[in-house]
Short mmCIF file of C-alpha atoms in Angstrom, two decimals:
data_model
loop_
_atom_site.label_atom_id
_atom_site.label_comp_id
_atom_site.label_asym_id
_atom_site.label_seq_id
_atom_site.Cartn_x
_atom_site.Cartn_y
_atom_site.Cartn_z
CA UNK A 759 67.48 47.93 85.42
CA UNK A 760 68.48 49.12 88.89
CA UNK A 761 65.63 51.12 90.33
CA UNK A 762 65.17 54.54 92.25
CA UNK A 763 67.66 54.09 95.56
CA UNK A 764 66.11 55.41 98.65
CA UNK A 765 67.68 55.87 102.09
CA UNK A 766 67.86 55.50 104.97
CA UNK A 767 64.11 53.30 104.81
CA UNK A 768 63.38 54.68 108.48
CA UNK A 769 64.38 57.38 110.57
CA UNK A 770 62.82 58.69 114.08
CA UNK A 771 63.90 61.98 115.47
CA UNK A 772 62.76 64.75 118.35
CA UNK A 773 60.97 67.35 116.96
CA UNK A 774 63.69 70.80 116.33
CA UNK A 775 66.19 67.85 115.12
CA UNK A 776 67.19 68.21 111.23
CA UNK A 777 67.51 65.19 108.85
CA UNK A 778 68.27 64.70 105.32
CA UNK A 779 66.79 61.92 102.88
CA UNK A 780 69.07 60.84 99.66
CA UNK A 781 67.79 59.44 96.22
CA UNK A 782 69.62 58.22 93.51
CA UNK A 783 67.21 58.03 90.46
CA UNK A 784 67.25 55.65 87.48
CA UNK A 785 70.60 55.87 85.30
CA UNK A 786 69.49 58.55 82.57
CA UNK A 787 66.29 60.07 84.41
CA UNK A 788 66.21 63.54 84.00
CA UNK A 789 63.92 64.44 85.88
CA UNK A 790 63.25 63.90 90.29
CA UNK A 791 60.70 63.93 92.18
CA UNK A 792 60.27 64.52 96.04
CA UNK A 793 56.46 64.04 97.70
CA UNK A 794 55.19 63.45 100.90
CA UNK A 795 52.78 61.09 101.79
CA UNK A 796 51.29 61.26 105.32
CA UNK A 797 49.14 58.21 106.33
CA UNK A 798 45.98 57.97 104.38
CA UNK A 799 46.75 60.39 101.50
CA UNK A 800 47.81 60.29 98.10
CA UNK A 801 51.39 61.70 97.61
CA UNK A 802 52.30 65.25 97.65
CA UNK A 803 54.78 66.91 95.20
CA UNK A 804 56.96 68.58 97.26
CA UNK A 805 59.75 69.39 94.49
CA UNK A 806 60.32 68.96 90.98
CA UNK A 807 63.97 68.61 89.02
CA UNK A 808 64.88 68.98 85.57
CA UNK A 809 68.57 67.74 85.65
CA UNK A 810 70.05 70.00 88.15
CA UNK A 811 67.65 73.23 88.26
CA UNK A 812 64.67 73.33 89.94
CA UNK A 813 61.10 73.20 88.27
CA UNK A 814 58.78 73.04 90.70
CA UNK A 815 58.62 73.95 94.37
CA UNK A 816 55.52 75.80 95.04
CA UNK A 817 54.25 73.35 97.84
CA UNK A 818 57.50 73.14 99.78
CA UNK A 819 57.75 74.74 102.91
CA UNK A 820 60.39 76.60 102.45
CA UNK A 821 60.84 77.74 105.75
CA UNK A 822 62.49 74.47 106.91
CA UNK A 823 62.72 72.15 104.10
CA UNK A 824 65.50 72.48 101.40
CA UNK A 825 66.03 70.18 98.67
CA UNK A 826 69.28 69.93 96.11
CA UNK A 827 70.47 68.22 93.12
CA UNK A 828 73.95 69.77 92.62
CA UNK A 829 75.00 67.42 89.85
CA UNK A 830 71.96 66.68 88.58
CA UNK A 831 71.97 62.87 89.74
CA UNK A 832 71.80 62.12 93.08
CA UNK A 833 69.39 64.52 95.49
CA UNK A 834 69.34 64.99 99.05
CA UNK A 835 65.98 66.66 101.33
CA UNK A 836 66.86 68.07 104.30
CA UNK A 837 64.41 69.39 107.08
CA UNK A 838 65.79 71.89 109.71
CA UNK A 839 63.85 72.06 112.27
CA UNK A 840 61.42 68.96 112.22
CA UNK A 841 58.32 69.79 113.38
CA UNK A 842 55.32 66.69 114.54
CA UNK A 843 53.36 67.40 111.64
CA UNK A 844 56.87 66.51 109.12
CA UNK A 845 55.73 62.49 109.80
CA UNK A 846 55.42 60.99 106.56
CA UNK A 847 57.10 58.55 104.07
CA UNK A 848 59.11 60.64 101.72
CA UNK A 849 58.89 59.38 98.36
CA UNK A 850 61.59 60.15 95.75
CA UNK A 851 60.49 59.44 91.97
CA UNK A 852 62.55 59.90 88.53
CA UNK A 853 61.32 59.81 85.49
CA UNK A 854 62.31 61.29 81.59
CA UNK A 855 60.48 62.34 78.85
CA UNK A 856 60.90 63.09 75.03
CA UNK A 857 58.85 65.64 72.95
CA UNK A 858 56.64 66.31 76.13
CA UNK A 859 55.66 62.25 76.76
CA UNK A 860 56.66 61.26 80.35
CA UNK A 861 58.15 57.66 80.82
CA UNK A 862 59.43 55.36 83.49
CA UNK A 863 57.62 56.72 86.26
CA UNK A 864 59.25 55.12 88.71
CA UNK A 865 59.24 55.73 92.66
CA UNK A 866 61.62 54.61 95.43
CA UNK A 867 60.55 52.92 98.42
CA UNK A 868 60.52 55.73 100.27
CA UNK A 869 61.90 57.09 103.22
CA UNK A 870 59.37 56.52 106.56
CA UNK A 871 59.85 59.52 109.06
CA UNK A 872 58.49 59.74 112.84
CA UNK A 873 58.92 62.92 115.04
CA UNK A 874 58.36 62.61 118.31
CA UNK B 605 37.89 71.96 94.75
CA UNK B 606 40.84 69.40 94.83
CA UNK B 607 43.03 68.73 91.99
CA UNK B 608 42.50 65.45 92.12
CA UNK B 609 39.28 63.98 93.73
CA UNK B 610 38.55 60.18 94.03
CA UNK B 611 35.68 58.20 95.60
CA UNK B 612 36.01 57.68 99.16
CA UNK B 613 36.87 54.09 100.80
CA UNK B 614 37.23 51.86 101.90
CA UNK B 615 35.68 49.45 99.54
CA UNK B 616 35.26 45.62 100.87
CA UNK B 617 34.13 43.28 98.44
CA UNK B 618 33.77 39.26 98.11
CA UNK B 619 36.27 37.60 95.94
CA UNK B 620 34.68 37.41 92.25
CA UNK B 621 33.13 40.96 92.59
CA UNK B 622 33.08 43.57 90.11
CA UNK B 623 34.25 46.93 91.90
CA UNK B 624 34.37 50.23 89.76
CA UNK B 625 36.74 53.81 91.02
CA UNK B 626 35.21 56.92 89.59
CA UNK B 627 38.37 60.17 89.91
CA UNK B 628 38.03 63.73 88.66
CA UNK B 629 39.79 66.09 87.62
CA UNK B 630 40.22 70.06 87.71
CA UNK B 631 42.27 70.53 85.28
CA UNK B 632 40.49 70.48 81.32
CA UNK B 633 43.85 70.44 79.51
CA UNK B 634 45.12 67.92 81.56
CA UNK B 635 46.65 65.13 79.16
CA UNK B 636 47.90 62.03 80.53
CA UNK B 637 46.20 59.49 83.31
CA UNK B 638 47.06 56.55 85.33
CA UNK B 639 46.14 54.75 87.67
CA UNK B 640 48.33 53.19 90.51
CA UNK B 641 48.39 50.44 93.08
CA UNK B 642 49.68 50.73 96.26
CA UNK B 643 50.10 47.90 98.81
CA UNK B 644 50.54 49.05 102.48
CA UNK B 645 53.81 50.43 103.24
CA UNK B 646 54.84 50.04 99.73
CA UNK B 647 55.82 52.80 96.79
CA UNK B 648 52.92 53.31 94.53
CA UNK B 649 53.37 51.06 91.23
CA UNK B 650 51.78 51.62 87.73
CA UNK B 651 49.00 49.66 87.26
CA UNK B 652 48.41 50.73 84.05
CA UNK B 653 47.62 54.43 81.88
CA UNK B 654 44.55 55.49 80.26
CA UNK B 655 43.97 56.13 76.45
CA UNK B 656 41.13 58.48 75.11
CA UNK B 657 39.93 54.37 73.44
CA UNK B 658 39.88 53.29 76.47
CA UNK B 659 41.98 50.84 77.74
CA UNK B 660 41.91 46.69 78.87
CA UNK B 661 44.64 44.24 81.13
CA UNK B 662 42.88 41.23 82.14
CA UNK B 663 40.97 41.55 84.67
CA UNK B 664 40.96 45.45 84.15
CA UNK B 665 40.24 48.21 82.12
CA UNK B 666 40.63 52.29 82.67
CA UNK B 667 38.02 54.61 81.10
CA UNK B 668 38.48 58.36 80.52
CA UNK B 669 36.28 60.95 79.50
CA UNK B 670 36.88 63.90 79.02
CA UNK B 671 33.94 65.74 78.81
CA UNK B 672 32.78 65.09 82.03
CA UNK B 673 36.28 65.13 83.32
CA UNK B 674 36.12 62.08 85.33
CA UNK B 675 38.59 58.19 84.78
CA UNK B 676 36.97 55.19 85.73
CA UNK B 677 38.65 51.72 87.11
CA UNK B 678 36.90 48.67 86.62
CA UNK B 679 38.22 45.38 88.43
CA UNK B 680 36.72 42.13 87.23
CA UNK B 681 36.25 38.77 88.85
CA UNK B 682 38.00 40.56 92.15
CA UNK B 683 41.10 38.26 93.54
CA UNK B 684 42.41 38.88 97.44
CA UNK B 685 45.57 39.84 95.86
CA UNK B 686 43.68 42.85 94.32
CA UNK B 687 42.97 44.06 98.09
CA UNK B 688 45.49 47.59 97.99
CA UNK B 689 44.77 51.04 97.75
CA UNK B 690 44.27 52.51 94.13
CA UNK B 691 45.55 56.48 93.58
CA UNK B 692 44.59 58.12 90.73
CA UNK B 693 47.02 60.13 88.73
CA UNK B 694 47.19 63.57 86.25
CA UNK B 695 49.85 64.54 84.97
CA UNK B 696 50.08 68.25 83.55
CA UNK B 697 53.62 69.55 84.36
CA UNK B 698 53.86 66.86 87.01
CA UNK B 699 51.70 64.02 88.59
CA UNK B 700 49.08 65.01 90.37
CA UNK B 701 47.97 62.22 92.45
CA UNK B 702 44.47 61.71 94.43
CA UNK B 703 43.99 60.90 98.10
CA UNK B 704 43.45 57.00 97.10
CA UNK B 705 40.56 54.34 97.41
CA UNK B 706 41.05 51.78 99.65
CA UNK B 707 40.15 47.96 98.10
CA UNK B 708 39.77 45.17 100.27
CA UNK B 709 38.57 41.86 98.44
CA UNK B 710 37.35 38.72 100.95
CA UNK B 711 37.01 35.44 100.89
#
């Protein structure tokens, strides 16, 4: 079974730059997750999908990060403008569940962004 | 109070060591726990759930109660391999994870 596809694995950019992050979850996953992880932390949820429509996204910033998954496969995370404090690794995760069990918990490598 | 609170690391052992995590939880209703390794500048992997019974793989075995609101990890006969960072995990309406414990097993 192919696993969640991450990319690009690194990315540095100047702080006020924008850059997007793409996942493509596990054939059949409902349901996508975005967190952040910043060095010595567990991960943050950022945002939660249900196929296409959104389920959770009280912790992101809203303000400069955006997050879509128009087809309900594939999802991209963009942030616009990057700020020093947006250096992380950007997990994606994908999972699906049945009568309100979660399985296949599965995360991608992650995406490892520096702002400088 | 966070979410999702484990014991702070790091945690340096000798090989053969027993080594035990404590994690708590806010959340009473909270239903479903894991716990997770993560090897440095890797994705977080299962390492395995945790069941009301209790729960045993080899070398380990996961502990919940929930009275006291609190999973345990216990690591037996500690291998160098075993040397990662372990994140404790809730799941309500989505995982909750903790900050992580930091293992590192010596020769």
């Amino acid at each position: 079974e192919a696993g969640v596809a991450q990319s690009p694995r690194y990315k540095i950019i100047e702080k006020r730059q924008s850059v997007a992050f793409w996942c493509n979850p596990i054939s059949g996953h409902a349901t996508l997750y975005w967190y952040q992880q910043i060095l010595g932390q567990g991960p943050k949820l950022l945002i939660q999908f249900q196929n296409n429509g959104v389920v959770d996204d009280s912790q992101l910033p809203k303000d400069r990060f955006s997050a879509e998954r128009l087809k309900g496969v594939d999802s991209t995370l963009k942030i616009q403008p990057a700020k020093l404090e947006d250096s992380a690794v950007y997990l994606c995760a994908s999972s699906w569940s049945t009568g309100g069990t979660l399985y296949g918990y599965t995360f991608g490598s992650g995406t490892r962004l520096t702002v400088v | 109070r966070k979410e999702v609170e484990q014991d702070p690391g790091p945690f340096n052992v000798p090989e053969g060591a027993t080594v035990a995590f404590n994690c708590t939880y806010s959340n009473s209703a909270s239903q479903s726990f894991f716990w997770y390794r993560q090897d440095c500048r890797k994705e977080p992997k299962l390492l395995m759930s945790v069941y009301s019974s209790g729960n045993e793989d080899g070398r380990f075995t996961a502990q919940l109660n929930r009275a006291s609101q609190y999973i345990s990890l216990l690591i037996r006969d500690s291998k160098l391999s075993d040397s990662a960072t372990y994140l404790c995990v809730v799941n309500d309406d989505d995982m909750r994870f903790g900050a992580g414990t930091r293992l590192t097993v010596k020769p």
